[in-house]
Short mmCIF file of C-alpha atoms and ligand atoms in Angstrom, two decimals:
data_model
loop_
_atom_site.label_atom_id
_atom_site.label_comp_id
_atom_site.label_asym_id
_atom_site.label_seq_id
_atom_site.Cartn_x
_atom_site.Cartn_y
_atom_site.Cartn_z
CA MET U 1111 110.69 157.63 24.14
CA ALA U 1112 110.45 161.36 23.52
CA ALA U 1113 108.72 163.38 26.23
CA PRO U 1114 105.29 164.69 25.25
CA LYS U 1115 104.94 168.36 24.32
CA LYS U 1116 102.84 170.66 26.46
CA ASP U 1117 100.76 171.81 23.49
CA ASP U 1118 99.74 168.23 22.75
CA LEU U 1119 98.63 167.48 26.30
CA SER U 1120 95.26 167.90 27.91
CA ASN U 1121 94.96 169.42 31.36
CA LEU U 1122 91.72 167.65 32.18
CA SER U 1123 91.27 167.68 35.97
CA PHE U 1124 89.16 165.71 38.45
CA ILE U 1125 87.45 168.26 40.65
CA LEU U 1126 85.53 168.04 43.91
CA ASN U 1127 82.77 170.68 43.88
CA LYS U 1128 81.18 169.71 47.17
CA PRO U 1129 80.79 166.49 49.15
CA ASN U 1130 79.87 163.62 46.81
CA GLU U 1131 79.84 165.89 43.76
CA VAL U 1132 82.76 165.63 41.37
CA THR U 1133 83.26 166.81 37.79
CA PHE U 1134 85.89 166.71 35.07
CA SER U 1135 86.98 169.97 33.55
CA GLU U 1136 89.80 171.25 31.36
CA ARG U 1137 91.84 173.66 33.50
CA PRO U 1138 94.33 176.25 32.17
CA LYS U 1139 97.77 174.68 31.71
CA PRO U 1140 100.32 175.77 34.30
CA THR U 1141 103.46 177.69 33.32
CA LEU U 1142 106.85 177.75 35.02
CA SER U 1143 106.58 180.24 37.86
CA SER U 1144 110.26 180.07 38.82
CA PRO U 1145 113.49 179.12 37.02
CA HIS U 1146 113.80 176.34 39.60
CA ASP U 1147 110.46 174.70 38.69
CA VAL U 1148 109.59 171.89 36.32
CA LEU U 1149 106.36 171.02 34.51
CA VAL U 1150 105.46 167.37 34.82
CA ALA U 1151 102.90 165.39 32.78
CA VAL U 1152 101.13 163.30 35.42
CA ASN U 1153 101.26 159.56 34.62
CA TYR U 1154 99.63 157.88 37.63
CA THR U 1155 97.93 158.96 40.85
CA GLY U 1156 97.04 156.76 43.81
CA ILE U 1157 93.85 157.35 45.78
CA CYS U 1158 94.49 158.13 49.44
CA GLY U 1159 92.22 157.91 52.47
CA SER U 1160 92.36 161.70 52.73
CA ASP U 1161 91.06 162.10 49.14
CA ILE U 1162 88.14 159.82 50.04
CA HIS U 1163 87.50 161.83 53.20
CA TYR U 1164 87.31 165.11 51.27
CA TYR U 1165 85.11 163.44 48.63
CA LEU U 1166 82.62 162.26 51.27
CA HIS U 1167 82.74 165.07 53.83
CA GLY U 1168 84.36 168.07 52.13
CA ALA U 1169 86.64 168.64 55.12
CA ILE U 1170 89.39 167.17 57.27
CA GLY U 1171 89.87 168.79 60.67
CA HIS U 1172 90.04 172.54 60.12
CA PHE U 1173 90.60 172.20 56.33
CA PHE U 1174 87.30 172.91 54.53
CA VAL U 1175 86.73 172.66 50.79
CA LYS U 1176 85.09 176.05 50.05
CA ASP U 1177 85.86 176.35 46.33
CA PRO U 1178 86.03 173.52 43.79
CA MET U 1179 89.32 171.65 44.34
CA VAL U 1180 91.27 169.21 42.18
CA LEU U 1181 91.78 165.96 44.16
CA GLY U 1182 94.86 163.70 44.36
CA HIS U 1183 98.38 163.97 45.76
CA GLU U 1184 100.11 160.58 45.24
CA SER U 1185 101.57 160.97 41.76
CA SER U 1186 104.31 160.10 39.37
CA GLY U 1187 105.00 161.92 36.12
CA THR U 1188 107.32 162.78 33.26
CA VAL U 1189 109.20 166.08 33.04
CA ILE U 1190 108.05 168.05 29.98
CA GLU U 1191 109.66 171.43 30.71
CA ALA U 1192 112.47 172.51 33.04
CA GLY U 1193 113.28 176.04 34.19
CA GLU U 1194 116.66 177.62 33.40
CA GLY U 1195 117.92 177.08 36.94
CA VAL U 1196 117.16 173.36 37.03
CA SER U 1197 120.23 171.12 36.86
CA SER U 1198 118.96 167.99 38.65
CA LEU U 1199 116.34 167.02 36.06
CA LYS U 1200 115.86 167.16 32.33
CA VAL U 1201 112.94 166.83 29.94
CA GLY U 1202 111.90 163.18 29.69
CA ASP U 1203 112.92 162.20 33.23
CA ARG U 1204 110.41 160.05 35.10
CA VAL U 1205 109.79 161.30 38.63
CA ALA U 1206 107.92 160.74 41.88
CA ILE U 1207 106.25 164.04 42.78
CA GLU U 1208 106.43 165.20 46.40
CA PRO U 1209 103.14 167.12 46.62
CA GLY U 1210 103.65 169.62 49.45
CA TYR U 1211 105.73 172.78 49.16
CA PRO U 1212 106.95 174.55 52.32
CA CYS U 1213 107.96 178.21 52.52
CA ARG U 1214 111.64 177.30 53.19
CA ARG U 1215 112.06 180.41 55.36
CA CYS U 1216 110.11 179.96 58.61
CA HIS U 1217 111.43 178.65 61.92
CA ASP U 1218 110.26 175.09 61.21
CA CYS U 1219 111.70 174.99 57.70
CA ARG U 1220 115.02 176.36 58.97
CA ALA U 1221 115.02 173.88 61.85
CA GLY U 1222 114.93 171.01 59.36
CA HIS U 1223 111.35 169.82 59.70
CA TYR U 1224 109.65 171.43 56.76
CA ASN U 1225 106.64 169.09 57.07
CA LEU U 1226 105.58 171.30 60.00
CA CYS U 1227 105.79 174.54 57.98
CA PRO U 1228 102.69 176.68 58.71
CA GLU U 1229 102.82 178.03 55.14
CA MET U 1230 102.82 174.56 53.55
CA ALA U 1231 101.04 174.43 50.17
CA PHE U 1232 99.95 170.81 49.98
CA ALA U 1233 98.18 169.25 46.99
CA ALA U 1234 94.47 168.55 47.50
CA THR U 1235 94.42 170.25 50.88
CA PRO U 1236 92.22 173.37 50.63
CA PRO U 1237 92.75 175.86 49.15
CA TYR U 1238 95.38 174.07 46.99
CA ASP U 1239 94.51 171.96 43.96
CA GLY U 1240 95.75 168.39 43.68
CA THR U 1241 97.50 166.24 41.11
CA LEU U 1242 94.55 164.49 39.40
CA THR U 1243 95.25 166.70 36.45
CA GLY U 1244 97.20 166.62 33.19
CA ILE U 1245 100.16 168.88 33.95
CA TRP U 1246 101.66 169.66 37.36
CA SER U 1247 104.10 172.42 38.21
CA ALA U 1248 106.58 171.78 41.02
CA PRO U 1249 109.96 172.89 42.36
CA ALA U 1250 112.54 170.57 40.79
CA ASP U 1251 113.95 169.56 44.17
CA PHE U 1252 110.53 168.11 45.10
CA CYS U 1253 110.58 165.77 42.10
CA TYR U 1254 112.64 162.60 42.55
CA LYS U 1255 114.06 160.91 39.49
CA LEU U 1256 113.02 157.27 39.32
CA PRO U 1257 115.81 154.76 38.60
CA ASP U 1258 115.28 152.72 35.42
CA ASN U 1259 114.13 149.67 37.38
CA VAL U 1260 111.30 151.59 39.11
CA SER U 1261 108.07 151.92 37.11
CA LEU U 1262 105.83 154.98 36.97
CA GLN U 1263 103.12 152.94 38.72
CA GLU U 1264 105.56 152.28 41.57
CA GLY U 1265 106.47 155.96 41.44
CA ALA U 1266 102.89 156.85 42.44
CA LEU U 1267 103.30 154.76 45.60
CA ILE U 1268 106.37 156.65 46.79
CA GLU U 1269 104.08 159.14 48.57
CA PRO U 1270 102.41 156.69 51.00
CA LEU U 1271 105.76 154.90 51.37
CA ALA U 1272 107.38 158.21 52.40
CA VAL U 1273 104.63 158.59 55.04
CA ALA U 1274 105.63 155.15 56.37
CA VAL U 1275 109.34 156.00 56.24
CA HIS U 1276 108.70 159.08 58.37
CA ILE U 1277 106.65 157.11 60.91
CA VAL U 1278 109.29 154.36 61.22
CA LYS U 1279 112.03 156.98 61.64
CA GLN U 1280 109.96 158.53 64.46
CA ALA U 1281 109.78 155.05 66.03
CA THR U 1282 113.61 154.77 65.90
CA ILE U 1283 113.50 151.08 64.89
CA THR U 1284 116.87 149.31 65.09
CA PRO U 1285 117.93 145.79 63.96
CA GLY U 1286 116.42 142.94 65.96
CA GLN U 1287 113.60 144.97 67.49
CA SER U 1288 109.97 143.97 67.85
CA VAL U 1289 107.25 146.20 66.37
CA VAL U 1290 103.47 146.15 66.44
CA VAL U 1291 101.64 148.05 63.70
CA MET U 1292 97.99 148.83 64.40
CA GLY U 1293 95.99 148.92 61.16
CA ALA U 1294 96.69 147.02 57.92
CA GLY U 1295 95.59 149.66 55.42
CA PRO U 1296 98.18 150.90 52.88
CA VAL U 1297 100.17 153.00 55.37
CA GLY U 1298 100.11 150.28 58.06
CA LEU U 1299 101.28 147.68 55.53
CA LEU U 1300 104.05 150.00 54.36
CA CYS U 1301 105.11 150.75 57.97
CA ALA U 1302 105.53 146.99 58.50
CA ALA U 1303 107.61 146.75 55.33
CA VAL U 1304 109.82 149.72 56.26
CA ALA U 1305 110.27 148.34 59.80
CA LYS U 1306 111.44 145.09 58.19
CA ALA U 1307 113.89 147.02 56.00
CA TYR U 1308 115.19 148.71 59.17
CA GLY U 1309 115.92 145.26 60.60
CA ALA U 1310 112.96 144.60 62.92
CA SER U 1311 112.78 140.86 63.55
CA LYS U 1312 109.24 140.56 64.92
CA ILE U 1313 106.55 142.57 63.15
CA VAL U 1314 102.91 142.16 64.13
CA SER U 1315 100.14 143.58 61.95
CA VAL U 1316 96.88 144.15 63.82
CA ASP U 1317 93.49 144.80 62.23
CA ILE U 1318 89.83 143.81 62.55
CA VAL U 1319 89.47 142.66 58.92
CA GLN U 1320 90.79 139.15 58.31
CA SER U 1321 91.41 139.65 54.57
CA LYS U 1322 93.70 142.59 55.38
CA LEU U 1323 95.62 140.44 57.85
CA ASP U 1324 95.97 137.67 55.27
CA PHE U 1325 97.49 140.21 52.90
CA ALA U 1326 99.76 141.61 55.66
CA LYS U 1327 101.13 138.12 56.35
CA GLY U 1328 102.23 137.75 52.75
CA PHE U 1329 103.63 141.29 52.64
CA ALA U 1330 105.92 142.09 55.58
CA ALA U 1331 104.38 140.94 58.88
CA THR U 1332 105.91 138.02 60.76
CA HIS U 1333 102.72 137.72 62.84
CA THR U 1334 99.15 138.95 62.53
CA TYR U 1335 96.50 139.51 65.17
CA SER U 1336 92.79 140.01 64.69
CA SER U 1337 91.53 142.49 67.30
CA GLN U 1338 88.83 141.06 69.53
CA ARG U 1339 85.92 142.77 71.27
CA VAL U 1340 87.69 142.56 74.62
CA SER U 1341 89.47 145.15 76.76
CA PRO U 1342 92.61 146.86 75.41
CA GLU U 1343 94.60 145.09 78.16
CA GLU U 1344 93.34 141.68 76.97
CA ASN U 1345 94.07 142.43 73.31
CA ALA U 1346 97.56 143.58 74.36
CA LYS U 1347 98.13 140.38 76.33
CA ASN U 1348 97.01 138.26 73.37
CA ILE U 1349 99.44 140.10 71.05
CA LEU U 1350 102.34 139.68 73.47
CA ASP U 1351 101.55 135.98 74.01
CA LEU U 1352 101.51 135.53 70.24
CA VAL U 1353 105.06 136.87 69.84
CA GLY U 1354 106.33 135.50 73.16
CA LEU U 1355 107.30 138.89 74.57
CA PRO U 1356 105.46 139.19 77.90
CA ARG U 1357 107.38 142.37 78.85
CA GLY U 1358 106.11 144.19 75.78
CA VAL U 1359 107.40 145.15 72.35
CA ASP U 1360 110.04 147.77 71.56
CA ALA U 1361 107.79 149.95 69.45
CA VAL U 1362 104.11 150.30 68.61
CA ILE U 1363 102.96 152.27 65.60
CA ASP U 1364 99.32 153.25 65.36
CA ALA U 1365 98.38 153.53 61.68
CA SER U 1366 94.65 153.21 62.35
CA GLY U 1367 93.59 156.28 64.33
CA ALA U 1368 91.05 154.06 66.11
CA GLU U 1369 90.58 154.66 69.84
CA PRO U 1370 90.67 150.98 70.93
CA SER U 1371 93.87 150.43 68.90
CA ILE U 1372 95.55 153.43 70.48
CA GLN U 1373 94.56 152.17 73.93
CA THR U 1374 95.88 148.70 73.12
CA SER U 1375 99.14 150.26 71.85
CA LEU U 1376 99.99 151.66 75.27
CA HIS U 1377 99.46 148.27 76.91
CA THR U 1378 101.52 146.48 74.23
CA VAL U 1379 104.66 148.63 74.33
CA ARG U 1380 107.43 147.64 76.78
CA MET U 1381 108.85 149.69 79.65
CA GLY U 1382 110.85 152.50 78.07
CA GLY U 1383 109.52 151.65 74.58
CA THR U 1384 108.29 153.96 71.84
CA TYR U 1385 104.77 154.66 70.62
CA VAL U 1386 104.12 156.63 67.42
CA GLN U 1387 100.76 158.03 66.34
CA GLY U 1388 100.60 157.96 62.55
CA GLY U 1389 96.89 157.29 61.91
CA MET U 1390 94.30 160.06 62.02
CA GLY U 1391 90.92 159.39 63.57
CA LYS U 1392 88.83 161.23 66.13
CA PRO U 1393 90.58 164.39 67.34
CA ASP U 1394 90.00 163.54 71.03
CA ILE U 1395 89.93 160.14 72.70
CA ASN U 1396 90.30 158.38 76.04
CA PHE U 1397 94.01 157.77 76.35
CA PRO U 1398 95.76 155.44 78.88
CA ILE U 1399 98.03 158.16 80.16
CA MET U 1400 98.95 156.27 83.34
CA ALA U 1401 100.57 153.51 81.26
CA LEU U 1402 102.50 156.16 79.34
CA CYS U 1403 103.78 157.63 82.60
CA LEU U 1404 104.55 154.42 84.54
CA LYS U 1405 106.35 152.79 81.62
CA GLU U 1406 108.27 155.92 80.65
CA VAL U 1407 107.02 155.47 77.10
CA THR U 1408 108.34 157.84 74.46
CA ALA U 1409 105.26 159.02 72.56
CA LYS U 1410 105.56 160.81 69.23
CA GLY U 1411 103.31 162.08 66.48
CA SER U 1412 104.12 161.74 62.81
CA PHE U 1413 102.87 164.03 60.06
CA ARG U 1414 103.51 163.53 56.34
CA TYR U 1415 107.28 163.40 55.56
CA GLY U 1416 110.37 165.53 55.82
CA ALA U 1417 114.01 165.77 54.83
CA GLY U 1418 115.29 162.61 53.16
CA ASP U 1419 112.07 160.60 53.46
CA TYR U 1420 111.04 160.69 49.80
CA GLN U 1421 114.56 159.85 48.63
CA LEU U 1422 114.74 156.90 51.03
CA ALA U 1423 111.34 155.68 49.83
CA VAL U 1424 112.66 155.66 46.24
CA GLU U 1425 115.75 153.71 47.39
CA LEU U 1426 113.66 151.12 49.25
CA VAL U 1427 111.71 150.41 46.08
CA ALA U 1428 114.75 150.52 43.77
CA THR U 1429 116.67 148.03 45.92
CA GLY U 1430 113.70 145.67 46.20
CA LYS U 1431 113.36 146.09 49.97
CA VAL U 1432 109.71 147.19 49.69
CA ASP U 1433 107.55 145.74 46.93
CA VAL U 1434 104.93 148.46 46.52
CA LYS U 1435 103.54 146.85 43.33
CA LYS U 1436 101.78 144.25 45.46
CA LEU U 1437 99.53 146.96 46.92
CA VAL U 1438 98.05 147.97 43.56
CA THR U 1439 94.62 146.37 43.24
CA ALA U 1440 93.76 148.07 39.93
CA THR U 1441 94.81 150.80 37.52
CA VAL U 1442 91.97 152.66 35.82
CA ALA U 1443 91.64 155.28 33.08
CA PHE U 1444 91.25 158.93 34.11
CA GLU U 1445 87.58 158.99 33.06
CA LYS U 1446 86.90 156.22 35.62
CA ALA U 1447 88.20 158.30 38.55
CA GLU U 1448 84.84 158.57 40.28
CA GLU U 1449 84.19 154.80 40.04
CA ALA U 1450 87.66 154.22 41.45
CA PHE U 1451 86.90 156.50 44.40
CA LYS U 1452 83.71 154.53 45.07
CA LYS U 1453 85.63 151.25 44.95
CA VAL U 1454 88.17 152.46 47.48
CA LYS U 1455 85.40 153.89 49.66
CA GLU U 1456 83.67 150.49 49.77
CA GLY U 1457 86.93 148.94 50.97
CA GLU U 1458 87.14 146.74 47.87
CA ALA U 1459 90.71 147.72 47.08
CA ILE U 1460 94.05 148.36 48.78
CA LYS U 1461 95.43 150.91 46.30
CA VAL U 1462 93.81 152.01 43.07
CA LEU U 1463 95.87 154.02 40.60
CA ILE U 1464 94.24 156.48 38.22
CA ALA U 1465 96.12 157.01 34.96
CA GLY U 1466 96.74 160.61 33.97
CA PRO U 1467 94.37 162.10 31.36
CA ASN U 1468 97.13 161.83 28.73
CA GLU U 1469 98.00 158.24 29.62
CA LYS U 1470 96.69 155.37 27.48
CA ILE U 1471 95.94 152.23 29.47
ZN1 ZN Z 2418 98.16 160.16 50.87
ZN1 ZN Z 2419 108.22 177.17 56.34
#
């Protein structure tokens, strides 16, 4: 199929004006700003928890939406124009779009962890517009060509999968290990799946919502545990009894951001084990720091994704190791974006994809 022409495409965009107030408007079409950039017609965009948070509250942490901002950052698309210096992609290629662009020059970029770049321009993080738009401009090396057996819908799920890849790398999972994942939302589910791909043999998904646990069981978890209203120590003991590992598990990933889950994590991990904080919740909590100390736990944060993570996410889908399609509850037309946001907000869906404004569904 021939790639669409820029002149024939709309650049209709889904814009957050202020909390709970969104509009659609035709924005000027982007142009190539460097010979190393490509223009991509956006095909599908997944709704993320962070998009919902901006929609409801207009801010996350110290990022405030001051001016109207286009939402969305989990997108796939089709290359419609490539700069003269681009050799890795050509017009018509289908790509997963990595939506954050680091400066490439600072200490953190040079040290190999560009996700920590202080100059990062990340889609739908103020003041930068997001990808719920018709045409997106990006450096070619941040667009990953999808193999023929990976659909554009799957391509939109590479972003949350890359988040999970980064978290599991931080957890240094090796074959045969035991892993507990707190939270069975999209990122928690994907962490369980990536841990499985890394060879973990016992994978426990923990949540408070039974339907999420039922889904987790059919996705990647070997065990599921429904958190009880008991102490973190008791929840930890129940989890360890369930998997028959009284000394604790090798790694615990928190993909919930919830204080009781984080507390339970530290009582679930074994002596010398690893704990990774991937979920974002309250900025300050009560933390069982004595357990961290006495067990010599390695504690790490995880933020977005860095070198190699997006490419590995594409490989995991292409080789059938992670079936991201299962997470898609619905795909809706661009005009239904606001309804889709409401659906996700109500917790009625795992992942909803919004088709690009030029995409017929
Ligand atoms: Zn996201
Ligand atoms: Zn930088």
